[in-house]
């Protein structure tokens, strides 16, 4: 069986439980502690924003020291970096956007940030640079035509892809869609939007998508269908697994904490397709979680994935499922109906099939 790689954003375990209405509730965790803690609790990989490791504005010597330390630690504890990104959303300078900002000066600054982070990713051997441009959106549509925003985003992504190619880095580029938050509306909002957008880039080939379950649910979409569109296009470059009640603020719940059935169907798809990429979690420990609980959160995410993968296997091994699926497959025929139209109407045994899934997921079968 394919060996699964479990990965977490460093920002997930470094998150201190703060929210828009409350101060942090946990002590800070430094990025190296985050890496070794992840390795000790079952993860083989991590993702990061370059800024999670290197504070913006650090001198080159400081940057080089931190990278050296990170590389040493990665070697020691046996953890790899599977994706790098950049925080082009927290600094107030990006409050009206990064790549899509109305200020040319700020767009240049965003490009500069991304390029510097691409260099960091390269030094950590990250095979992917994933961009979630959280400020590239709007509340005031009168401020900017959405078409101009898309053209600026296009120019920005073209420049970054070009930079990666010119540097000769062995790195792909991806876009992580999200419908809203922190902006009222983000321009690159769903997998479908992003696939359409990528097709208009200068070199669509090296650019893919990183769907996040919570983001699909926030848009009221079926996460497994979102992931399927990325797979179908050959563009599933990564995935962010977590839990989310639909149509709400970004909850980033532990994987398994919500939407059990949706999570099952995402795992089913990834496992059935033997998708080779890392199973990355992008969630937050609850605000009520203490420092120790953060590692229970990590183990919980991983365990939830493993349990759902076992449930997928159980589903395939179940004789009743096999019988029902064989019956469904038998309808897929062009043979003419030789009963002269007198055949009984088709019976779709979907009630039964859906209930079997329920029994498997509730452990009653
Ligand atoms: C926020 C996003 C964010 C990205 C990260 C990628 O909603 O999910 O956590 O995944 O910035 O670098
Ligand atoms: Mg994410």
mmCIF file of C-alpha atoms and ligand atoms in Angstrom:
data_model
loop_
_atom_site.group_PDB
_atom_site.id
_atom_site.type_symbol
_atom_site.label_atom_id
_atom_site.label_comp_id
_atom_site.label_asym_id
_atom_site.label_seq_id
_atom_site.Cartn_x
_atom_site.Cartn_y
_atom_site.Cartn_z
ATOM 1 C CA UNK A 1 0.000 0.000 0.000
ATOM 2 C CA UNK A 2 1.089 3.535 -0.750
ATOM 3 C CA UNK A 3 2.791 5.173 2.225
ATOM 4 C CA UNK A 4 0.773 8.206 3.236
ATOM 5 C CA UNK A 5 2.514 11.424 4.160
ATOM 6 C CA UNK A 6 0.740 13.492 6.806
ATOM 7 C CA UNK A 7 1.544 17.164 6.916
ATOM 8 C CA UNK A 8 0.486 20.270 8.876
ATOM 9 C CA UNK A 9 0.929 23.960 8.307
ATOM 10 C CA UNK A 10 3.363 25.234 10.948
ATOM 11 C CA UNK A 11 0.827 28.012 11.490
ATOM 12 C CA UNK A 12 -1.747 25.457 12.668
ATOM 13 C CA UNK A 13 0.140 24.366 15.779
ATOM 14 C CA UNK A 14 1.700 27.813 16.261
ATOM 15 C CA UNK A 15 -1.773 29.327 16.389
ATOM 16 C CA UNK A 16 -2.358 30.722 19.859
ATOM 17 C CA UNK A 17 -6.131 30.523 20.004
ATOM 18 C CA UNK A 18 -6.787 34.205 19.345
ATOM 19 C CA UNK A 19 -9.836 35.160 17.290
ATOM 20 C CA UNK A 20 -11.348 38.451 16.084
ATOM 21 C CA UNK A 21 -13.046 38.805 19.468
ATOM 22 C CA UNK A 22 -10.382 37.585 21.858
ATOM 23 C CA UNK A 23 -6.725 37.579 22.809
ATOM 24 C CA UNK A 24 -4.541 34.469 22.460
ATOM 25 C CA UNK A 25 -5.087 31.740 25.025
ATOM 26 C CA UNK A 26 -1.892 29.728 24.524
ATOM 27 C CA UNK A 27 1.812 30.453 24.966
ATOM 28 C CA UNK A 28 3.804 30.985 21.770
ATOM 29 C CA UNK A 29 5.422 28.013 20.078
ATOM 30 C CA UNK A 30 8.469 28.702 17.926
ATOM 31 C CA UNK A 31 8.718 27.207 14.433
ATOM 32 C CA UNK A 32 11.440 24.740 15.370
ATOM 33 C CA UNK A 33 9.402 23.478 18.325
ATOM 34 C CA UNK A 34 6.476 23.200 15.936
ATOM 35 C CA UNK A 35 8.513 21.040 13.527
ATOM 36 C CA UNK A 36 9.875 18.708 16.193
ATOM 37 C CA UNK A 37 6.476 18.467 17.938
ATOM 38 C CA UNK A 38 4.829 17.550 14.647
ATOM 39 C CA UNK A 39 7.463 14.888 13.958
ATOM 40 C CA UNK A 40 7.001 13.479 17.478
ATOM 41 C CA UNK A 41 3.227 13.248 17.043
ATOM 42 C CA UNK A 42 2.939 11.398 13.761
ATOM 43 C CA UNK A 43 3.515 13.946 10.977
ATOM 44 C CA UNK A 44 6.161 13.329 8.333
ATOM 45 C CA UNK A 45 5.933 16.765 6.740
ATOM 46 C CA UNK A 46 4.995 20.395 7.201
ATOM 47 C CA UNK A 47 3.976 23.424 5.184
ATOM 48 C CA UNK A 48 4.816 26.951 6.175
ATOM 49 C CA UNK A 49 4.612 30.602 5.316
ATOM 50 C CA UNK A 50 8.210 31.793 5.037
ATOM 51 C CA UNK A 51 7.185 34.351 7.692
ATOM 52 C CA UNK A 52 6.340 31.541 10.162
ATOM 53 C CA UNK A 53 10.090 30.879 10.263
ATOM 54 C CA UNK A 54 11.621 34.250 9.397
ATOM 55 C CA UNK A 55 10.104 37.457 10.737
ATOM 56 C CA UNK A 56 9.535 39.998 7.932
ATOM 57 C CA UNK A 57 12.325 42.544 7.794
ATOM 58 C CA UNK A 58 14.981 40.139 9.163
ATOM 59 C CA UNK A 59 18.558 40.698 8.002
ATOM 60 C CA UNK A 60 20.039 38.186 5.528
ATOM 61 C CA UNK A 61 22.362 36.746 8.178
ATOM 62 C CA UNK A 62 19.388 36.063 10.458
ATOM 63 C CA UNK A 63 17.472 34.485 7.597
ATOM 64 C CA UNK A 64 20.393 32.232 6.717
ATOM 65 C CA UNK A 65 20.858 31.191 10.347
ATOM 66 C CA UNK A 66 17.164 30.286 10.728
ATOM 67 C CA UNK A 67 17.182 28.297 7.505
ATOM 68 C CA UNK A 68 20.343 26.479 8.572
ATOM 69 C CA UNK A 69 18.785 25.635 11.915
ATOM 70 C CA UNK A 70 15.552 24.486 10.302
ATOM 71 C CA UNK A 71 17.380 22.270 7.826
ATOM 72 C CA UNK A 72 19.441 20.724 10.598
ATOM 73 C CA UNK A 73 16.401 20.054 12.713
ATOM 74 C CA UNK A 74 14.454 18.623 9.763
ATOM 75 C CA UNK A 75 17.281 16.180 9.214
ATOM 76 C CA UNK A 76 17.497 15.297 12.919
ATOM 77 C CA UNK A 77 13.796 14.685 13.543
ATOM 78 C CA UNK A 78 13.037 13.328 10.076
ATOM 79 C CA UNK A 79 10.481 15.796 8.747
ATOM 80 C CA UNK A 80 10.278 17.326 5.276
ATOM 81 C CA UNK A 81 8.785 20.522 3.893
ATOM 82 C CA UNK A 82 6.095 19.836 1.285
ATOM 83 C CA UNK A 83 4.899 23.371 0.588
ATOM 84 C CA UNK A 84 5.926 26.938 1.222
ATOM 85 C CA UNK A 85 3.819 30.065 0.963
ATOM 86 C CA UNK A 86 3.923 33.654 2.117
ATOM 87 C CA UNK A 87 1.910 35.727 4.520
ATOM 88 C CA UNK A 88 0.827 38.534 2.246
ATOM 89 C CA UNK A 89 -2.255 39.208 4.351
ATOM 90 C CA UNK A 90 -1.370 40.239 7.934
ATOM 91 C CA UNK A 91 0.750 43.323 7.319
ATOM 92 C CA UNK A 92 -1.454 46.447 7.135
ATOM 93 C CA UNK A 93 0.360 47.467 3.950
ATOM 94 C CA UNK A 94 -1.619 44.701 2.191
ATOM 95 C CA UNK A 95 -4.976 45.750 3.616
ATOM 96 C CA UNK A 96 -6.405 46.404 0.154
ATOM 97 C CA UNK A 97 -4.760 43.409 -1.478
ATOM 98 C CA UNK A 98 -1.399 42.010 -2.511
ATOM 99 C CA UNK A 99 -1.156 41.049 -6.182
ATOM 100 C CA UNK A 100 -4.508 42.725 -6.903
ATOM 101 C CA UNK A 101 -3.983 45.892 -4.860
ATOM 102 C CA UNK A 102 -5.001 49.202 -6.422
ATOM 103 C CA UNK A 103 -1.549 50.549 -5.527
ATOM 104 C CA UNK A 104 1.164 49.555 -8.002
ATOM 105 C CA UNK A 105 3.752 50.100 -5.257
ATOM 106 C CA UNK A 106 1.994 47.537 -3.020
ATOM 107 C CA UNK A 107 1.673 45.044 -5.867
ATOM 108 C CA UNK A 108 5.462 45.273 -6.307
ATOM 109 C CA UNK A 109 5.889 44.717 -2.593
ATOM 110 C CA UNK A 110 3.666 41.617 -2.733
ATOM 111 C CA UNK A 111 5.705 40.233 -5.635
ATOM 112 C CA UNK A 112 8.884 40.914 -3.662
ATOM 113 C CA UNK A 113 7.498 39.084 -0.632
ATOM 114 C CA UNK A 114 6.460 36.093 -2.717
ATOM 115 C CA UNK A 115 9.825 35.902 -4.480
ATOM 116 C CA UNK A 116 11.704 36.014 -1.182
ATOM 117 C CA UNK A 117 9.446 33.268 0.167
ATOM 118 C CA UNK A 118 9.988 31.195 -2.988
ATOM 119 C CA UNK A 119 13.730 31.375 -2.240
ATOM 120 C CA UNK A 120 13.084 30.174 1.315
ATOM 121 C CA UNK A 121 10.932 27.319 0.034
ATOM 122 C CA UNK A 122 13.700 26.316 -2.344
ATOM 123 C CA UNK A 123 16.247 26.246 0.483
ATOM 124 C CA UNK A 124 13.916 23.980 2.475
ATOM 125 C CA UNK A 125 13.444 21.718 -0.586
ATOM 126 C CA UNK A 126 9.748 22.499 -0.866
ATOM 127 C CA UNK A 127 8.387 21.026 -4.127
ATOM 128 C CA UNK A 128 5.415 23.412 -4.082
ATOM 129 C CA UNK A 129 4.822 27.113 -3.583
ATOM 130 C CA UNK A 130 1.200 27.574 -2.579
ATOM 131 C CA UNK A 131 -0.446 30.967 -2.709
ATOM 132 C CA UNK A 132 -3.532 31.884 -0.757
ATOM 133 C CA UNK A 133 -3.860 35.576 -1.407
ATOM 134 C CA UNK A 134 -6.195 36.315 1.480
ATOM 135 C CA UNK A 135 -6.385 40.068 0.863
ATOM 136 C CA UNK A 136 -6.999 39.824 -2.875
ATOM 137 C CA UNK A 137 -10.671 40.611 -2.720
ATOM 138 C CA UNK A 138 -13.046 43.455 -2.007
ATOM 139 C CA UNK A 139 -15.815 44.829 0.115
ATOM 140 C CA UNK A 140 -16.317 47.874 -2.118
ATOM 141 C CA UNK A 141 -16.859 46.739 -5.677
ATOM 142 C CA UNK A 142 -16.910 50.353 -6.806
ATOM 143 C CA UNK A 143 -13.207 50.515 -5.936
ATOM 144 C CA UNK A 144 -11.971 48.175 -8.658
ATOM 145 C CA UNK A 145 -13.363 46.273 -11.594
ATOM 146 C CA UNK A 146 -13.158 42.542 -10.887
ATOM 147 C CA UNK A 147 -11.735 42.184 -14.383
ATOM 148 C CA UNK A 148 -8.851 44.502 -13.539
ATOM 149 C CA UNK A 149 -8.281 42.427 -10.407
ATOM 150 C CA UNK A 150 -8.070 39.254 -12.475
ATOM 151 C CA UNK A 151 -5.640 40.852 -14.927
ATOM 152 C CA UNK A 152 -3.402 41.993 -12.086
ATOM 153 C CA UNK A 153 -3.549 38.555 -10.514
ATOM 154 C CA UNK A 154 -2.660 37.080 -13.900
ATOM 155 C CA UNK A 155 0.335 39.382 -14.253
ATOM 156 C CA UNK A 156 1.442 38.539 -10.733
ATOM 157 C CA UNK A 157 1.196 34.782 -11.153
ATOM 158 C CA UNK A 158 2.936 34.968 -14.542
ATOM 159 C CA UNK A 159 5.805 36.880 -12.977
ATOM 160 C CA UNK A 160 6.147 34.407 -10.101
ATOM 161 C CA UNK A 161 6.014 31.364 -12.383
ATOM 162 C CA UNK A 162 8.630 33.032 -14.556
ATOM 163 C CA UNK A 163 10.821 33.697 -11.520
ATOM 164 C CA UNK A 164 10.682 30.041 -10.444
ATOM 165 C CA UNK A 165 11.593 28.938 -13.973
ATOM 166 C CA UNK A 166 14.449 31.436 -14.341
ATOM 167 C CA UNK A 167 15.909 30.459 -10.982
ATOM 168 C CA UNK A 168 15.785 26.840 -12.135
ATOM 169 C CA UNK A 169 13.951 25.813 -8.965
ATOM 170 C CA UNK A 170 12.369 22.396 -8.904
ATOM 171 C CA UNK A 171 9.088 23.777 -7.649
ATOM 172 C CA UNK A 172 5.500 23.952 -8.816
ATOM 173 C CA UNK A 173 3.082 26.772 -8.112
ATOM 174 C CA UNK A 174 -0.441 26.447 -6.750
ATOM 175 C CA UNK A 175 -3.397 28.629 -5.892
ATOM 176 C CA UNK A 176 -5.616 27.973 -2.895
ATOM 177 C CA UNK A 177 -9.153 29.248 -3.483
ATOM 178 C CA UNK A 178 -11.444 30.671 -0.797
ATOM 179 C CA UNK A 179 -14.762 32.459 -1.276
ATOM 180 C CA UNK A 180 -14.440 35.116 1.431
ATOM 181 C CA UNK A 181 -12.661 36.036 4.662
ATOM 182 C CA UNK A 182 -10.796 38.111 5.459
ATOM 183 C CA UNK A 183 -12.228 40.100 2.519
ATOM 184 C CA UNK A 184 -15.956 40.368 1.905
ATOM 185 C CA UNK A 185 -15.397 38.501 -1.360
ATOM 186 C CA UNK A 186 -12.168 37.014 -2.693
ATOM 187 C CA UNK A 187 -11.552 36.957 -6.445
ATOM 188 C CA UNK A 188 -10.147 33.415 -6.626
ATOM 189 C CA UNK A 189 -13.018 31.824 -4.798
ATOM 190 C CA UNK A 190 -13.484 28.153 -5.716
ATOM 191 C CA UNK A 191 -11.615 25.351 -7.493
ATOM 192 C CA UNK A 192 -13.661 25.999 -10.631
ATOM 193 C CA UNK A 193 -12.766 29.690 -10.650
ATOM 194 C CA UNK A 194 -9.103 28.881 -10.157
ATOM 195 C CA UNK A 195 -9.020 26.266 -12.926
ATOM 196 C CA UNK A 196 -10.539 28.783 -15.328
ATOM 197 C CA UNK A 197 -8.041 31.400 -14.198
ATOM 198 C CA UNK A 198 -5.005 29.122 -14.556
ATOM 199 C CA UNK A 199 -5.959 28.304 -18.134
ATOM 200 C CA UNK A 200 -5.385 31.988 -19.019
ATOM 201 C CA UNK A 201 -1.853 32.154 -17.594
ATOM 202 C CA UNK A 202 1.193 32.238 -19.892
ATOM 203 C CA UNK A 203 2.263 28.744 -18.814
ATOM 204 C CA UNK A 204 -0.694 26.939 -17.247
ATOM 205 C CA UNK A 205 1.276 23.696 -17.074
ATOM 206 C CA UNK A 206 3.197 24.175 -13.846
ATOM 207 C CA UNK A 207 0.314 25.756 -11.938
ATOM 208 C CA UNK A 208 -2.287 23.802 -9.969
ATOM 209 C CA UNK A 209 -4.841 24.043 -7.187
ATOM 210 C CA UNK A 210 -4.875 23.349 -3.457
ATOM 211 C CA UNK A 211 -8.515 22.895 -2.435
ATOM 212 C CA UNK A 212 -9.388 23.261 1.221
ATOM 213 C CA UNK A 213 -12.426 21.438 2.609
ATOM 214 C CA UNK A 214 -13.447 24.363 4.809
ATOM 215 C CA UNK A 215 -13.282 26.801 1.906
ATOM 216 C CA UNK A 216 -15.525 24.607 -0.254
ATOM 217 C CA UNK A 217 -18.026 24.269 2.605
ATOM 218 C CA UNK A 218 -17.968 28.039 3.183
ATOM 219 C CA UNK A 219 -19.092 28.409 -0.430
ATOM 220 C CA UNK A 220 -21.826 25.824 0.150
ATOM 221 C CA UNK A 221 -20.141 23.399 -2.235
ATOM 222 C CA UNK A 222 -19.544 19.671 -1.992
ATOM 223 C CA UNK A 223 -15.835 19.335 -1.057
ATOM 224 C CA UNK A 224 -15.425 15.954 -2.781
ATOM 225 C CA UNK A 225 -16.770 17.458 -6.007
ATOM 226 C CA UNK A 226 -14.341 20.362 -5.700
ATOM 227 C CA UNK A 227 -11.437 17.962 -5.239
ATOM 228 C CA UNK A 228 -12.700 15.893 -8.177
ATOM 229 C CA UNK A 229 -12.558 18.912 -10.494
ATOM 230 C CA UNK A 230 -8.930 19.481 -9.537
ATOM 231 C CA UNK A 231 -8.086 15.788 -10.057
ATOM 232 C CA UNK A 232 -9.938 15.681 -13.355
ATOM 233 C CA UNK A 233 -7.908 18.620 -14.614
ATOM 234 C CA UNK A 234 -4.678 16.935 -13.462
ATOM 235 C CA UNK A 235 -4.184 19.888 -11.142
ATOM 236 C CA UNK A 236 -4.556 18.574 -7.624
ATOM 237 C CA UNK A 237 -1.165 19.763 -6.355
ATOM 238 C CA UNK A 238 -2.083 19.683 -2.667
ATOM 239 C CA UNK A 239 -5.013 19.554 -0.289
ATOM 240 C CA UNK A 240 -5.957 21.229 2.979
ATOM 241 C CA UNK A 241 -8.012 18.955 5.188
ATOM 242 C CA UNK A 242 -10.108 20.300 8.050
ATOM 243 C CA UNK A 243 -13.687 20.577 9.320
ATOM 244 C CA UNK A 244 -16.244 23.313 8.704
ATOM 245 C CA UNK A 245 -19.957 23.809 9.067
ATOM 246 C CA UNK A 246 -21.247 25.088 5.706
ATOM 247 C CA UNK A 247 -21.860 28.746 4.906
ATOM 248 C CA UNK A 248 -20.187 30.195 7.992
ATOM 249 C CA UNK A 249 -17.078 32.106 8.944
ATOM 250 C CA UNK A 250 -13.865 30.150 8.474
ATOM 251 C CA UNK A 251 -13.934 27.661 11.361
ATOM 252 C CA UNK A 252 -10.833 25.592 10.515
ATOM 253 C CA UNK A 253 -11.972 22.766 12.787
ATOM 254 C CA UNK A 254 -9.911 19.645 13.425
ATOM 255 C CA UNK A 255 -10.301 17.156 10.581
ATOM 256 C CA UNK A 256 -13.220 14.931 11.578
ATOM 257 C CA UNK A 257 -14.800 17.527 13.895
ATOM 258 C CA UNK A 258 -17.568 18.342 11.395
ATOM 259 C CA UNK A 259 -19.106 17.105 8.142
ATOM 260 C CA UNK A 260 -18.298 13.437 8.666
ATOM 261 C CA UNK A 261 -19.875 12.278 5.441
ATOM 262 C CA UNK A 262 -18.243 14.982 3.306
ATOM 263 C CA UNK A 263 -14.880 14.104 4.871
ATOM 264 C CA UNK A 264 -15.457 10.433 4.132
ATOM 265 C CA UNK A 265 -16.144 11.115 0.460
ATOM 266 C CA UNK A 266 -13.022 13.254 0.123
ATOM 267 C CA UNK A 267 -10.890 10.503 1.683
ATOM 268 C CA UNK A 268 -12.647 7.940 -0.508
ATOM 269 C CA UNK A 269 -11.737 9.896 -3.621
ATOM 270 C CA UNK A 270 -8.096 10.443 -2.640
ATOM 271 C CA UNK A 271 -7.641 6.794 -1.661
ATOM 272 C CA UNK A 272 -9.468 5.344 -4.672
ATOM 273 C CA UNK A 273 -7.365 7.486 -6.990
ATOM 274 C CA UNK A 274 -4.214 6.630 -4.997
ATOM 275 C CA UNK A 275 -3.458 10.360 -5.094
ATOM 276 C CA UNK A 276 0.245 10.510 -4.216
ATOM 277 C CA UNK A 277 0.367 13.935 -2.542
ATOM 278 C CA UNK A 278 0.712 14.717 1.143
ATOM 279 C CA UNK A 279 -2.426 14.698 3.296
ATOM 280 C CA UNK A 280 -2.038 18.204 4.721
ATOM 281 C CA UNK A 281 -4.096 19.543 7.571
ATOM 282 C CA UNK A 282 -4.937 23.224 7.808
ATOM 283 C CA UNK A 283 -6.989 23.546 10.969
ATOM 284 C CA UNK A 284 -6.688 25.258 14.360
ATOM 285 C CA UNK A 285 -6.783 23.776 17.848
ATOM 286 C CA UNK A 286 -9.787 25.179 19.710
ATOM 287 C CA UNK A 287 -9.361 28.365 21.668
ATOM 288 C CA UNK A 288 -10.076 26.241 24.754
ATOM 289 C CA UNK A 289 -7.149 23.906 23.980
ATOM 290 C CA UNK A 290 -3.986 24.223 26.100
ATOM 291 C CA UNK A 291 -0.368 23.653 25.003
ATOM 292 C CA UNK A 292 -0.532 19.857 25.491
ATOM 293 C CA UNK A 293 -3.871 19.680 23.726
ATOM 294 C CA UNK A 294 -2.257 21.000 20.553
ATOM 295 C CA UNK A 295 -0.566 17.638 20.095
ATOM 296 C CA UNK A 296 -3.841 15.805 20.717
ATOM 297 C CA UNK A 297 -5.226 17.979 17.951
ATOM 298 C CA UNK A 298 -2.402 16.820 15.659
ATOM 299 C CA UNK A 299 -2.924 13.168 16.496
ATOM 300 C CA UNK A 300 -6.681 13.626 16.152
ATOM 301 C CA UNK A 301 -6.414 14.950 12.596
ATOM 302 C CA UNK A 302 -4.140 12.095 11.528
ATOM 303 C CA UNK A 303 -6.197 9.444 13.283
ATOM 304 C CA UNK A 304 -9.408 10.780 11.727
ATOM 305 C CA UNK A 305 -7.885 10.400 8.258
ATOM 306 C CA UNK A 306 -6.674 6.881 9.011
ATOM 307 C CA UNK A 307 -10.053 5.844 10.397
ATOM 308 C CA UNK A 308 -11.860 7.225 7.362
ATOM 309 C CA UNK A 309 -9.403 5.425 5.068
ATOM 310 C CA UNK A 310 -10.207 2.197 6.959
ATOM 311 C CA UNK A 311 -13.906 2.942 6.471
ATOM 312 C CA UNK A 312 -13.305 3.335 2.745
ATOM 313 C CA UNK A 313 -11.722 -0.121 2.731
ATOM 314 C CA UNK A 314 -14.617 -1.532 4.738
ATOM 315 C CA UNK A 315 -17.016 -0.002 2.222
ATOM 316 C CA UNK A 316 -15.251 -1.721 -0.665
ATOM 317 C CA UNK A 317 -15.092 -5.063 1.180
ATOM 318 C CA UNK A 318 -18.747 -5.046 2.197
ATOM 319 C CA UNK A 319 -20.728 -7.748 0.297
ATOM 320 C CA UNK A 320 -23.894 -5.664 0.251
ATOM 321 C CA UNK A 321 -22.013 -2.684 -1.213
ATOM 322 C CA UNK A 322 -20.372 -4.949 -3.782
ATOM 323 C CA UNK A 323 -23.755 -6.355 -4.763
ATOM 324 C CA UNK A 324 -25.346 -2.907 -5.069
ATOM 325 C CA UNK A 325 -22.425 -1.468 -7.034
ATOM 326 C CA UNK A 326 -22.445 -4.459 -9.396
ATOM 327 C CA UNK A 327 -26.128 -3.868 -9.986
ATOM 328 C CA UNK A 328 -25.562 -0.182 -10.724
ATOM 329 C CA UNK A 329 -22.726 -1.085 -13.108
ATOM 330 C CA UNK A 330 -25.036 -3.518 -14.954
ATOM 331 C CA UNK A 331 -27.337 -0.645 -15.965
ATOM 332 C CA UNK A 332 -24.542 1.005 -17.858
ATOM 333 C CA UNK A 333 -25.408 -0.707 -21.111
ATOM 334 C CA UNK A 334 -26.608 0.411 -24.517
ATOM 335 C CA UNK A 335 -28.493 -2.890 -25.066
ATOM 336 C CA UNK A 336 -31.993 -2.162 -26.366
ATOM 337 C CA UNK A 337 -34.902 -2.975 -24.104
ATOM 338 C CA UNK A 338 -36.372 -6.146 -25.693
ATOM 339 C CA UNK A 339 -39.545 -6.147 -23.616
ATOM 340 C CA UNK A 340 -41.201 -3.759 -26.042
ATOM 341 C CA UNK A 341 -41.277 -1.059 -23.396
ATOM 342 C CA UNK A 342 -43.080 -3.327 -20.920
ATOM 343 C CA UNK A 343 -40.117 -3.674 -18.531
ATOM 344 C CA UNK A 344 -40.691 -2.615 -14.929
ATOM 345 C CA UNK A 345 -39.427 0.827 -14.005
ATOM 346 C CA UNK A 346 -35.871 0.803 -12.722
ATOM 347 C CA UNK A 347 -35.485 0.390 -8.961
ATOM 348 C CA UNK A 348 -32.657 2.557 -7.689
ATOM 349 C CA UNK A 349 -31.389 1.014 -4.474
ATOM 350 C CA UNK A 350 -29.832 4.276 -3.334
ATOM 351 C CA UNK A 351 -31.749 4.394 -0.043
ATOM 352 C CA UNK A 352 -30.107 1.118 0.862
ATOM 353 C CA UNK A 353 -26.648 2.128 -0.364
ATOM 354 C CA UNK A 354 -26.716 5.435 1.491
ATOM 355 C CA UNK A 355 -27.831 3.716 4.672
ATOM 356 C CA UNK A 356 -24.969 1.223 4.423
ATOM 357 C CA UNK A 357 -22.586 4.220 4.336
ATOM 358 C CA UNK A 358 -24.324 5.526 7.458
ATOM 359 C CA UNK A 359 -23.886 2.204 9.226
ATOM 360 C CA UNK A 360 -20.233 2.009 8.255
ATOM 361 C CA UNK A 361 -19.563 5.554 9.431
ATOM 362 C CA UNK A 362 -21.385 5.050 12.718
ATOM 363 C CA UNK A 363 -19.592 1.767 13.367
ATOM 364 C CA UNK A 364 -22.866 -0.139 13.506
ATOM 365 C CA UNK A 365 -21.915 -2.492 10.687
HETATM 366 C C1 LIG B 1 -6.770 30.524 5.172
HETATM 367 C C2 LIG B 1 -5.939 29.605 4.419
HETATM 368 C C3 LIG B 1 -4.480 29.678 4.811
HETATM 369 C C4 LIG B 1 -3.622 29.077 3.736
HETATM 370 C C5 LIG B 1 -2.159 29.378 3.921
HETATM 371 C C6 LIG B 1 -1.351 28.749 2.795
HETATM 372 O O1 LIG B 1 -7.966 30.475 5.184
HETATM 373 O O2 LIG B 1 -6.438 28.310 4.513
HETATM 374 O O3 LIG B 1 -4.288 29.019 6.039
HETATM 375 O O4 LIG B 1 -3.825 27.707 3.651
HETATM 376 O O5 LIG B 1 -1.960 30.737 3.947
HETATM 377 O O6 LIG B 1 -0.062 29.238 2.781
HETATM 378 MG MG1 LIG B 2 -5.587 26.467 3.796
#
